[in-house]
Amino acid sequence: QVQLVESGGGLVQPGGSLRLSCAASGSIFSRLAMGWHRQAPGKQRELVAHISTGGSTNYADSVKGRFTISRDNAKNTVYLQMNSLKPEDTAVYYCNAGVYHFSEYDPTMWGQGTQVTVSS
């Protein structure tokens, strides 16, 4: 298993950008799929994006074309670049690690979360 710590959240105006980082401790980072979920007030947690060990990516329809997930195995870090932010992107964002089961992403390890607020 790995320990995940998110950073980079904050307050940004609509149309702005933020880059979230997730630093992982452990020796098996490169063997794990990684992802980001988010949870807005009063709503259920939802998948935002995930990336395989080989670098293949998948995004929720609501963020396609605006968000980019990437990973740097040498630094044991996964990133979420968020552009053209909207108020509806406001949520706590959680980094996670997991595996694929029959092409379905299954997160099993979670970070503590970082708050992203998009408001004018």
PDB file of C-alpha atoms in Angstrom:
ATOM      1  CA  GLN A   1       0.000   0.000   0.000  1.00  0.00           C
ATOM      2  CA  VAL A   2       0.921   3.669  -0.318  1.00  0.00           C
ATOM      3  CA  GLN A   3       0.180   6.835   1.640  1.00  0.00           C
ATOM      4  CA  LEU A   4      -1.254   9.727  -0.390  1.00  0.00           C
ATOM      5  CA  VAL A   5      -1.103  13.438   0.462  1.00  0.00           C
ATOM      6  CA  GLU A   6      -2.867  16.038  -1.708  1.00  0.00           C
ATOM      7  CA  SER A   7      -1.955  19.700  -2.082  1.00  0.00           C
ATOM      8  CA  GLY A   8      -2.680  22.647  -4.365  1.00  0.00           C
ATOM      9  CA  GLY A   9      -6.307  23.376  -3.581  1.00  0.00           C
ATOM     10  CA  GLY A  10      -7.622  26.850  -2.907  1.00  0.00           C
ATOM     11  CA  LEU A  11      -9.921  29.643  -4.044  1.00  0.00           C
ATOM     12  CA  VAL A  12      -9.992  30.595  -7.717  1.00  0.00           C
ATOM     13  CA  GLN A  13     -12.274  32.720  -9.901  1.00  0.00           C
ATOM     14  CA  PRO A  14     -14.398  31.175 -12.661  1.00  0.00           C
ATOM     15  CA  GLY A  15     -12.271  30.621 -15.748  1.00  0.00           C
ATOM     16  CA  GLY A  16      -9.116  30.262 -13.692  1.00  0.00           C
ATOM     17  CA  SER A  17      -6.780  27.316 -13.220  1.00  0.00           C
ATOM     18  CA  LEU A  18      -5.384  25.180 -10.431  1.00  0.00           C
ATOM     19  CA  ARG A  19      -2.932  22.296 -10.357  1.00  0.00           C
ATOM     20  CA  LEU A  20      -3.442  19.634  -7.720  1.00  0.00           C
ATOM     21  CA  SER A  21      -0.598  17.381  -6.640  1.00  0.00           C
ATOM     22  CA  CYS A  22      -0.662  14.055  -4.843  1.00  0.00           C
ATOM     23  CA  ALA A  23       2.567  12.822  -3.310  1.00  0.00           C
ATOM     24  CA  ALA A  24       2.784   9.105  -2.610  1.00  0.00           C
ATOM     25  CA  SER A  25       5.011   7.298  -0.168  1.00  0.00           C
ATOM     26  CA  GLY A  26       5.885   3.688  -0.822  1.00  0.00           C
ATOM     27  CA  SER A  27       7.829   1.553  -3.233  1.00  0.00           C
ATOM     28  CA  ILE A  28       5.071   0.357  -5.589  1.00  0.00           C
ATOM     29  CA  PHE A  29       3.751   3.648  -6.977  1.00  0.00           C
ATOM     30  CA  SER A  30       4.627   2.779 -10.574  1.00  0.00           C
ATOM     31  CA  ARG A  31       2.634  -0.463 -10.311  1.00  0.00           C
ATOM     32  CA  LEU A  32      -0.641   1.243  -9.345  1.00  0.00           C
ATOM     33  CA  ALA A  33      -3.328   2.995 -11.302  1.00  0.00           C
ATOM     34  CA  MET A  34      -4.073   6.473  -9.931  1.00  0.00           C
ATOM     35  CA  GLY A  35      -7.123   8.675  -9.933  1.00  0.00           C
ATOM     36  CA  TRP A  36      -8.975  11.691  -8.631  1.00  0.00           C
ATOM     37  CA  HIS A  37     -12.490  11.840  -7.190  1.00  0.00           C
ATOM     38  CA  ARG A  38     -14.389  14.837  -5.887  1.00  0.00           C
ATOM     39  CA  GLN A  39     -17.279  15.443  -3.527  1.00  0.00           C
ATOM     40  CA  ALA A  40     -19.352  18.616  -3.586  1.00  0.00           C
ATOM     41  CA  PRO A  41     -21.482  19.733  -0.618  1.00  0.00           C
ATOM     42  CA  GLY A  42     -24.647  17.653  -0.396  1.00  0.00           C
ATOM     43  CA  LYS A  43     -23.610  15.360  -3.244  1.00  0.00           C
ATOM     44  CA  GLN A  44     -22.079  11.902  -3.558  1.00  0.00           C
ATOM     45  CA  ARG A  45     -18.435  11.379  -4.370  1.00  0.00           C
ATOM     46  CA  GLU A  46     -17.819  11.106  -8.114  1.00  0.00           C
ATOM     47  CA  LEU A  47     -14.959   9.971 -10.313  1.00  0.00           C
ATOM     48  CA  VAL A  48     -13.101  12.791 -12.076  1.00  0.00           C
ATOM     49  CA  ALA A  49     -10.229  11.053 -13.855  1.00  0.00           C
ATOM     50  CA  HIS A  50      -7.885   8.085 -13.671  1.00  0.00           C
ATOM     51  CA  ILE A  51      -4.617   7.037 -15.262  1.00  0.00           C
ATOM     52  CA  SER A  52      -3.165   3.574 -15.781  1.00  0.00           C
ATOM     53  CA  THR A  53       0.357   2.392 -15.088  1.00  0.00           C
ATOM     54  CA  GLY A  54       1.002   2.796 -18.818  1.00  0.00           C
ATOM     55  CA  GLY A  55      -0.363   6.338 -18.975  1.00  0.00           C
ATOM     56  CA  SER A  56      -3.795   5.723 -20.482  1.00  0.00           C
ATOM     57  CA  THR A  57      -6.334   8.251 -19.171  1.00  0.00           C
ATOM     58  CA  ASN A  58     -10.071   8.501 -18.676  1.00  0.00           C
ATOM     59  CA  TYR A  59     -12.200  11.511 -17.725  1.00  0.00           C
ATOM     60  CA  ALA A  60     -15.702  12.258 -16.579  1.00  0.00           C
ATOM     61  CA  ASP A  61     -17.729  13.943 -19.304  1.00  0.00           C
ATOM     62  CA  SER A  62     -18.103  17.040 -17.149  1.00  0.00           C
ATOM     63  CA  VAL A  63     -14.346  17.737 -17.167  1.00  0.00           C
ATOM     64  CA  LYS A  64     -13.242  16.501 -20.606  1.00  0.00           C
ATOM     65  CA  GLY A  65     -11.214  19.114 -22.437  1.00  0.00           C
ATOM     66  CA  ARG A  66     -10.626  21.109 -19.244  1.00  0.00           C
ATOM     67  CA  PHE A  67      -8.812  18.756 -16.836  1.00  0.00           C
ATOM     68  CA  THR A  68      -5.654  16.719 -17.406  1.00  0.00           C
ATOM     69  CA  ILE A  69      -4.378  13.910 -15.195  1.00  0.00           C
ATOM     70  CA  SER A  70      -0.706  12.967 -15.346  1.00  0.00           C
ATOM     71  CA  ARG A  71       1.871  11.086 -13.320  1.00  0.00           C
ATOM     72  CA  ASP A  72       5.596  11.288 -12.687  1.00  0.00           C
ATOM     73  CA  ASN A  73       6.775   7.921 -11.462  1.00  0.00           C
ATOM     74  CA  ALA A  74      10.272   9.233 -10.702  1.00  0.00           C
ATOM     75  CA  LYS A  75       8.728  11.691  -8.216  1.00  0.00           C
ATOM     76  CA  ASN A  76       5.972   9.346  -6.990  1.00  0.00           C
ATOM     77  CA  THR A  77       3.446  12.053  -7.796  1.00  0.00           C
ATOM     78  CA  VAL A  78       0.160  12.316  -9.677  1.00  0.00           C
ATOM     79  CA  TYR A  79      -1.256  15.648 -10.863  1.00  0.00           C
ATOM     80  CA  LEU A  80      -4.583  17.098 -11.876  1.00  0.00           C
ATOM     81  CA  GLN A  81      -4.343  20.225 -14.015  1.00  0.00           C
ATOM     82  CA  MET A  82      -7.685  22.040 -13.938  1.00  0.00           C
ATOM     83  CA  ASN A  83      -8.386  24.785 -16.471  1.00  0.00           C
ATOM     84  CA  SER A  84     -11.472  26.855 -17.286  1.00  0.00           C
ATOM     85  CA  LEU A  85     -12.829  26.186 -13.829  1.00  0.00           C
ATOM     86  CA  LYS A  86     -16.538  26.570 -13.169  1.00  0.00           C
ATOM     87  CA  PRO A  87     -18.446  27.113  -9.914  1.00  0.00           C
ATOM     88  CA  GLU A  88     -19.813  23.578 -10.234  1.00  0.00           C
ATOM     89  CA  ASP A  89     -16.245  22.273  -9.937  1.00  0.00           C
ATOM     90  CA  THR A  90     -16.260  23.357  -6.291  1.00  0.00           C
ATOM     91  CA  ALA A  91     -15.619  20.263  -4.178  1.00  0.00           C
ATOM     92  CA  VAL A  92     -13.161  18.415  -2.015  1.00  0.00           C
ATOM     93  CA  TYR A  93     -10.810  16.573  -4.352  1.00  0.00           C
ATOM     94  CA  TYR A  94      -9.404  13.192  -3.289  1.00  0.00           C
ATOM     95  CA  CYS A  95      -6.392  11.463  -4.745  1.00  0.00           C
ATOM     96  CA  ASN A  96      -6.578   7.684  -4.873  1.00  0.00           C
ATOM     97  CA  ALA A  97      -4.713   4.578  -5.979  1.00  0.00           C
ATOM     98  CA  GLY A  98      -6.072   1.285  -7.203  1.00  0.00           C
ATOM     99  CA  VAL A  99      -6.309  -1.322  -9.921  1.00  0.00           C
ATOM    100  CA  TYR A 100      -8.454  -2.184 -12.913  1.00  0.00           C
ATOM    101  CA  HIS A 101     -10.952  -5.044 -12.774  1.00  0.00           C
ATOM    102  CA  PHE A 102     -12.364  -5.918 -16.204  1.00  0.00           C
ATOM    103  CA  SER A 103     -11.465  -2.399 -17.392  1.00  0.00           C
ATOM    104  CA  GLU A 104     -13.249  -0.818 -14.408  1.00  0.00           C
ATOM    105  CA  TYR A 105     -11.170   1.400 -12.131  1.00  0.00           C
ATOM    106  CA  ASP A 106     -11.273   0.307  -8.492  1.00  0.00           C
ATOM    107  CA  PRO A 107      -9.680   2.785  -6.048  1.00  0.00           C
ATOM    108  CA  THR A 108      -8.620   1.240  -2.760  1.00  0.00           C
ATOM    109  CA  MET A 109      -6.300   3.798  -1.134  1.00  0.00           C
ATOM    110  CA  TRP A 110      -7.242   7.436  -0.528  1.00  0.00           C
ATOM    111  CA  GLY A 111      -5.674  10.740   0.387  1.00  0.00           C
ATOM    112  CA  GLN A 112      -7.136  13.174   2.915  1.00  0.00           C
ATOM    113  CA  GLY A 113      -8.596  15.537   0.330  1.00  0.00           C
ATOM    114  CA  THR A 114      -7.980  19.147  -0.673  1.00  0.00           C
ATOM    115  CA  GLN A 115     -10.636  21.863  -1.027  1.00  0.00           C
ATOM    116  CA  VAL A 116     -11.192  23.565  -4.381  1.00  0.00           C
ATOM    117  CA  THR A 117     -13.541  26.558  -4.399  1.00  0.00           C
ATOM    118  CA  VAL A 118     -14.472  28.326  -7.634  1.00  0.00           C
ATOM    119  CA  SER A 119     -16.206  31.620  -6.926  1.00  0.00           C
ATOM    120  CA  SER A 120     -16.177  35.255  -7.974  1.00  0.00           C
TER     121      SER A 120
END
